[in-house]
Amino acid sequence: VFIVDAGWECPPGRQTEWGDFTGTNIPDADRYPNGITELADYCHEKGMKFGLWSDIESLGRLCSSYAERPEWRARNAYGVQSGRFIDLTDPQAAEYMETTLIHLIEDYKLDLLRIDYNTDYKEYFNIRDTGTGIAESLSQASSTAVSTAWSRPFSSMPASTKQPLSSASGRSVDVLMQTAGKGLPMLR
């Protein structure tokens, strides 16, 4: 297995700014002049699986959608707009994430998609009563939408093909998914 981790969207020398580029989902042309599928093809020719990291539920400040679609950024329990999180309760934002997920898997010939949450926990898990009498947080408000958005691209997958692989941390679960007739491990 060969996995390209965070930074694949960044120009050379700016890897430490990977968070600002999340949501771009286009390989940097200087880093991958022939596209990332060239690397996927090479891995496959050598008998390796090819994987790619993505923070698919976020928009970095250098991603075009960050400026073009500010309404897609979620609001926390205090009503403050997120610096990164996509509001997956917004149908257009959820559709964007689903379309992006399918694009990454199919166009970049992925065998493995690595998803993790490199987030500000205070922003995501801060709980407060917003006046409804029910304590809420950004994570609670979007959990159903996130689950729905993740499940749609894989809704036709037989339950028997879902296989837990491992757990890397309290925030990560690895699940074998199937898409377009092939197994696709997803690392979360």
mmCIF file of C-alpha atoms in Angstrom:
data_model
loop_
_atom_site.group_PDB
_atom_site.id
_atom_site.type_symbol
_atom_site.label_atom_id
_atom_site.label_comp_id
_atom_site.label_asym_id
_atom_site.label_seq_id
_atom_site.Cartn_x
_atom_site.Cartn_y
_atom_site.Cartn_z
ATOM 1 C CA VAL A 1 0.000 0.000 0.000
ATOM 2 C CA PHE A 2 1.272 3.445 -0.965
ATOM 3 C CA ILE A 3 -0.575 6.375 0.662
ATOM 4 C CA VAL A 4 -0.114 10.024 -0.241
ATOM 5 C CA ASP A 5 -0.776 11.955 2.967
ATOM 6 C CA ALA A 6 -1.787 15.565 3.623
ATOM 7 C CA GLY A 7 -0.070 18.171 1.479
ATOM 8 C CA TRP A 8 -0.692 16.708 -1.978
ATOM 9 C CA GLU A 9 -2.766 19.781 -2.864
ATOM 10 C CA CYS A 10 0.054 22.175 -1.787
ATOM 11 C CA PRO A 11 2.842 23.617 -3.906
ATOM 12 C CA PRO A 12 6.358 22.424 -3.000
ATOM 13 C CA GLY A 13 7.670 24.186 0.076
ATOM 14 C CA ARG A 14 4.187 24.876 1.486
ATOM 15 C CA GLN A 15 3.413 21.428 2.943
ATOM 16 C CA THR A 16 3.032 22.867 6.433
ATOM 17 C CA GLU A 17 0.146 24.975 5.085
ATOM 18 C CA TRP A 18 -1.832 21.881 4.005
ATOM 19 C CA GLY A 19 -4.871 22.943 6.035
ATOM 20 C CA ASP A 20 -5.264 26.086 3.931
ATOM 21 C CA PHE A 21 -5.455 23.948 0.770
ATOM 22 C CA THR A 22 -8.009 21.369 2.000
ATOM 23 C CA GLY A 23 -11.067 21.186 -0.183
ATOM 24 C CA THR A 24 -9.089 21.975 -3.334
ATOM 25 C CA ASN A 25 -8.884 18.252 -4.147
ATOM 26 C CA ILE A 26 -6.675 18.899 -7.155
ATOM 27 C CA PRO A 27 -3.079 17.664 -7.152
ATOM 28 C CA ASP A 28 -0.605 20.530 -7.187
ATOM 29 C CA ALA A 29 0.699 20.876 -10.772
ATOM 30 C CA ASP A 30 4.294 21.565 -9.663
ATOM 31 C CA ARG A 31 4.340 18.552 -7.366
ATOM 32 C CA TYR A 32 2.493 16.242 -9.796
ATOM 33 C CA PRO A 33 3.071 17.690 -13.296
ATOM 34 C CA ASN A 34 1.426 14.650 -14.928
ATOM 35 C CA GLY A 35 -1.362 14.407 -12.383
ATOM 36 C CA ILE A 36 -1.735 12.077 -9.446
ATOM 37 C CA THR A 37 -3.103 9.248 -11.579
ATOM 38 C CA GLU A 38 0.420 8.757 -12.945
ATOM 39 C CA LEU A 39 1.471 7.810 -9.412
ATOM 40 C CA ALA A 40 -1.625 5.612 -8.995
ATOM 41 C CA ASP A 41 -0.822 3.821 -12.262
ATOM 42 C CA TYR A 42 2.791 3.299 -11.188
ATOM 43 C CA CYS A 43 1.702 1.828 -7.851
ATOM 44 C CA HIS A 44 -0.766 -0.486 -9.557
ATOM 45 C CA GLU A 45 1.890 -1.609 -12.090
ATOM 46 C CA LYS A 46 4.158 -2.524 -9.164
ATOM 47 C CA GLY A 47 1.358 -4.506 -7.513
ATOM 48 C CA MET A 48 0.673 -1.952 -4.769
ATOM 49 C CA LYS A 49 -2.616 -0.460 -3.652
ATOM 50 C CA PHE A 50 -2.846 3.319 -4.018
ATOM 51 C CA GLY A 51 -4.322 5.524 -1.319
ATOM 52 C CA LEU A 52 -4.866 9.220 -0.826
ATOM 53 C CA TRP A 53 -5.552 11.406 2.214
ATOM 54 C CA SER A 54 -8.409 13.891 2.227
ATOM 55 C CA ASP A 55 -10.055 16.133 4.796
ATOM 56 C CA ILE A 56 -13.243 16.010 2.787
ATOM 57 C CA GLU A 57 -15.460 17.705 5.382
ATOM 58 C CA SER A 58 -13.349 20.888 5.387
ATOM 59 C CA LEU A 59 -12.648 23.895 3.200
ATOM 60 C CA GLY A 60 -9.267 25.565 3.647
ATOM 61 C CA ARG A 61 -9.013 29.329 3.163
ATOM 62 C CA LEU A 62 -7.156 28.849 -0.170
ATOM 63 C CA CYS A 63 -9.834 26.549 -1.602
ATOM 64 C CA SER A 64 -11.989 28.422 -4.139
ATOM 65 C CA SER A 65 -15.211 27.221 -2.479
ATOM 66 C CA TYR A 66 -14.148 28.841 0.807
ATOM 67 C CA ALA A 67 -14.600 32.324 -0.705
ATOM 68 C CA GLU A 68 -17.209 31.467 -3.332
ATOM 69 C CA ARG A 69 -19.568 29.608 -0.972
ATOM 70 C CA PRO A 70 -19.160 31.045 2.554
ATOM 71 C CA GLU A 71 -22.689 29.851 3.402
ATOM 72 C CA TRP A 72 -21.395 26.274 3.162
ATOM 73 C CA ARG A 73 -19.286 26.774 6.289
ATOM 74 C CA ALA A 74 -21.042 25.491 9.374
ATOM 75 C CA ARG A 75 -21.846 27.513 12.483
ATOM 76 C CA ASN A 76 -20.993 26.345 15.969
ATOM 77 C CA ALA A 77 -23.386 26.241 18.914
ATOM 78 C CA TYR A 78 -22.756 29.976 19.509
ATOM 79 C CA GLY A 79 -23.602 30.884 15.903
ATOM 80 C CA VAL A 80 -19.992 31.620 14.973
ATOM 81 C CA GLN A 81 -19.123 30.555 11.432
ATOM 82 C CA SER A 82 -16.583 27.773 11.178
ATOM 83 C CA GLY A 83 -13.184 28.463 9.790
ATOM 84 C CA ARG A 84 -13.205 25.112 7.957
ATOM 85 C CA PHE A 85 -16.120 22.736 8.506
ATOM 86 C CA ILE A 86 -18.646 22.223 5.736
ATOM 87 C CA ASP A 87 -22.275 22.454 6.891
ATOM 88 C CA LEU A 88 -23.507 19.114 5.629
ATOM 89 C CA THR A 89 -27.056 19.969 6.678
ATOM 90 C CA ASP A 90 -27.017 22.299 3.631
ATOM 91 C CA PRO A 91 -28.131 20.088 0.702
ATOM 92 C CA GLN A 92 -25.838 21.849 -1.798
ATOM 93 C CA ALA A 93 -22.826 21.524 0.499
ATOM 94 C CA ALA A 94 -23.600 17.843 1.113
ATOM 95 C CA GLU A 95 -23.937 17.264 -2.634
ATOM 96 C CA TYR A 96 -20.570 18.992 -3.162
ATOM 97 C CA MET A 97 -18.930 16.672 -0.643
ATOM 98 C CA GLU A 98 -20.546 13.559 -2.158
ATOM 99 C CA THR A 99 -19.538 14.574 -5.693
ATOM 100 C CA THR A 100 -15.999 15.294 -4.492
ATOM 101 C CA LEU A 101 -15.810 11.926 -2.738
ATOM 102 C CA ILE A 102 -16.849 10.079 -5.890
ATOM 103 C CA HIS A 103 -14.415 12.180 -7.985
ATOM 104 C CA LEU A 104 -11.497 11.347 -5.689
ATOM 105 C CA ILE A 105 -12.227 7.618 -5.726
ATOM 106 C CA GLU A 106 -12.937 7.201 -9.422
ATOM 107 C CA ASP A 107 -10.752 9.793 -11.160
ATOM 108 C CA TYR A 108 -7.666 9.223 -9.002
ATOM 109 C CA LYS A 109 -8.012 5.410 -9.158
ATOM 110 C CA LEU A 110 -8.038 4.989 -5.386
ATOM 111 C CA ASP A 111 -7.870 1.668 -3.635
ATOM 112 C CA LEU A 112 -7.839 3.390 -0.262
ATOM 113 C CA LEU A 113 -9.161 6.732 0.933
ATOM 114 C CA ARG A 114 -7.699 8.053 4.183
ATOM 115 C CA ILE A 115 -10.001 10.406 6.059
ATOM 116 C CA ASP A 116 -9.177 11.952 9.401
ATOM 117 C CA TYR A 117 -10.244 14.938 11.413
ATOM 118 C CA ASN A 118 -7.479 17.487 11.847
ATOM 119 C CA THR A 119 -9.743 19.938 13.556
ATOM 120 C CA ASP A 120 -10.145 22.378 16.384
ATOM 121 C CA TYR A 121 -11.998 20.233 18.900
ATOM 122 C CA LYS A 122 -13.388 23.278 20.680
ATOM 123 C CA GLU A 123 -15.079 24.402 17.478
ATOM 124 C CA TYR A 124 -16.474 20.985 16.647
ATOM 125 C CA PHE A 125 -17.517 19.685 20.058
ATOM 126 C CA ASN A 126 -18.416 22.848 22.026
ATOM 127 C CA ILE A 127 -21.881 22.175 23.457
ATOM 128 C CA ARG A 128 -24.430 24.785 24.505
ATOM 129 C CA ASP A 129 -28.188 25.299 24.685
ATOM 130 C CA THR A 130 -29.077 27.430 21.666
ATOM 131 C CA GLY A 131 -32.456 28.394 23.089
ATOM 132 C CA THR A 132 -34.285 25.205 22.210
ATOM 133 C CA GLY A 133 -33.765 23.646 25.621
ATOM 134 C CA ILE A 134 -31.520 21.052 24.014
ATOM 135 C CA ALA A 135 -27.741 21.164 24.307
ATOM 136 C CA GLU A 136 -26.248 21.155 20.814
ATOM 137 C CA SER A 137 -22.870 21.200 19.144
ATOM 138 C CA LEU A 138 -21.630 21.425 15.570
ATOM 139 C CA SER A 139 -20.805 17.704 15.708
ATOM 140 C CA GLN A 140 -24.321 16.789 16.828
ATOM 141 C CA ALA A 141 -25.981 19.102 14.316
ATOM 142 C CA SER A 142 -24.091 17.570 11.420
ATOM 143 C CA SER A 143 -23.732 13.930 12.500
ATOM 144 C CA THR A 144 -26.851 12.721 10.697
ATOM 145 C CA ALA A 145 -25.982 14.746 7.595
ATOM 146 C CA VAL A 146 -22.410 13.426 7.635
ATOM 147 C CA SER A 147 -23.619 9.857 7.950
ATOM 148 C CA THR A 148 -26.093 10.346 5.106
ATOM 149 C CA ALA A 149 -23.524 12.047 2.876
ATOM 150 C CA TRP A 150 -21.013 9.250 3.444
ATOM 151 C CA SER A 151 -23.551 6.506 2.906
ATOM 152 C CA ARG A 152 -25.067 7.720 -0.378
ATOM 153 C CA PRO A 153 -22.084 6.904 -2.629
ATOM 154 C CA PHE A 154 -21.952 3.432 -1.078
ATOM 155 C CA SER A 155 -25.685 2.778 -0.626
ATOM 156 C CA SER A 156 -25.720 -0.110 -3.088
ATOM 157 C CA MET A 157 -22.856 -1.866 -1.313
ATOM 158 C CA PRO A 158 -23.821 -5.236 0.214
ATOM 159 C CA ALA A 159 -23.508 -5.179 4.007
ATOM 160 C CA SER A 160 -21.298 -8.276 3.841
ATOM 161 C CA THR A 161 -18.528 -6.259 2.142
ATOM 162 C CA LYS A 162 -18.147 -3.849 5.074
ATOM 163 C CA GLN A 163 -15.276 -5.151 7.144
ATOM 164 C CA PRO A 164 -13.686 -3.306 10.064
ATOM 165 C CA LEU A 165 -9.922 -3.266 9.526
ATOM 166 C CA SER A 166 -8.526 -1.477 12.602
ATOM 167 C CA SER A 167 -8.825 1.588 14.788
ATOM 168 C CA ALA A 168 -5.934 4.026 14.754
ATOM 169 C CA SER A 169 -7.282 6.374 17.426
ATOM 170 C CA GLY A 170 -10.497 7.373 19.128
ATOM 171 C CA ARG A 171 -11.362 9.386 16.025
ATOM 172 C CA SER A 172 -10.439 6.804 13.397
ATOM 173 C CA VAL A 173 -12.216 3.732 12.107
ATOM 174 C CA ASP A 174 -11.019 1.783 9.090
ATOM 175 C CA VAL A 175 -13.787 0.207 7.050
ATOM 176 C CA LEU A 176 -13.581 -1.792 3.848
ATOM 177 C CA MET A 177 -16.012 -0.260 1.376
ATOM 178 C CA GLN A 178 -16.901 -1.354 -2.133
ATOM 179 C CA THR A 179 -17.368 0.983 -5.042
ATOM 180 C CA ALA A 180 -17.563 0.272 -8.747
ATOM 181 C CA GLY A 181 -17.049 -3.412 -8.049
ATOM 182 C CA LYS A 182 -13.807 -3.140 -6.080
ATOM 183 C CA GLY A 183 -13.014 -3.119 -2.380
ATOM 184 C CA LEU A 184 -12.093 0.314 -1.080
ATOM 185 C CA PRO A 185 -10.658 0.564 2.431
ATOM 186 C CA MET A 186 -11.482 3.880 4.016
ATOM 187 C CA LEU A 187 -9.333 5.044 6.912
ATOM 188 C CA ARG A 188 -11.087 7.405 9.300
#
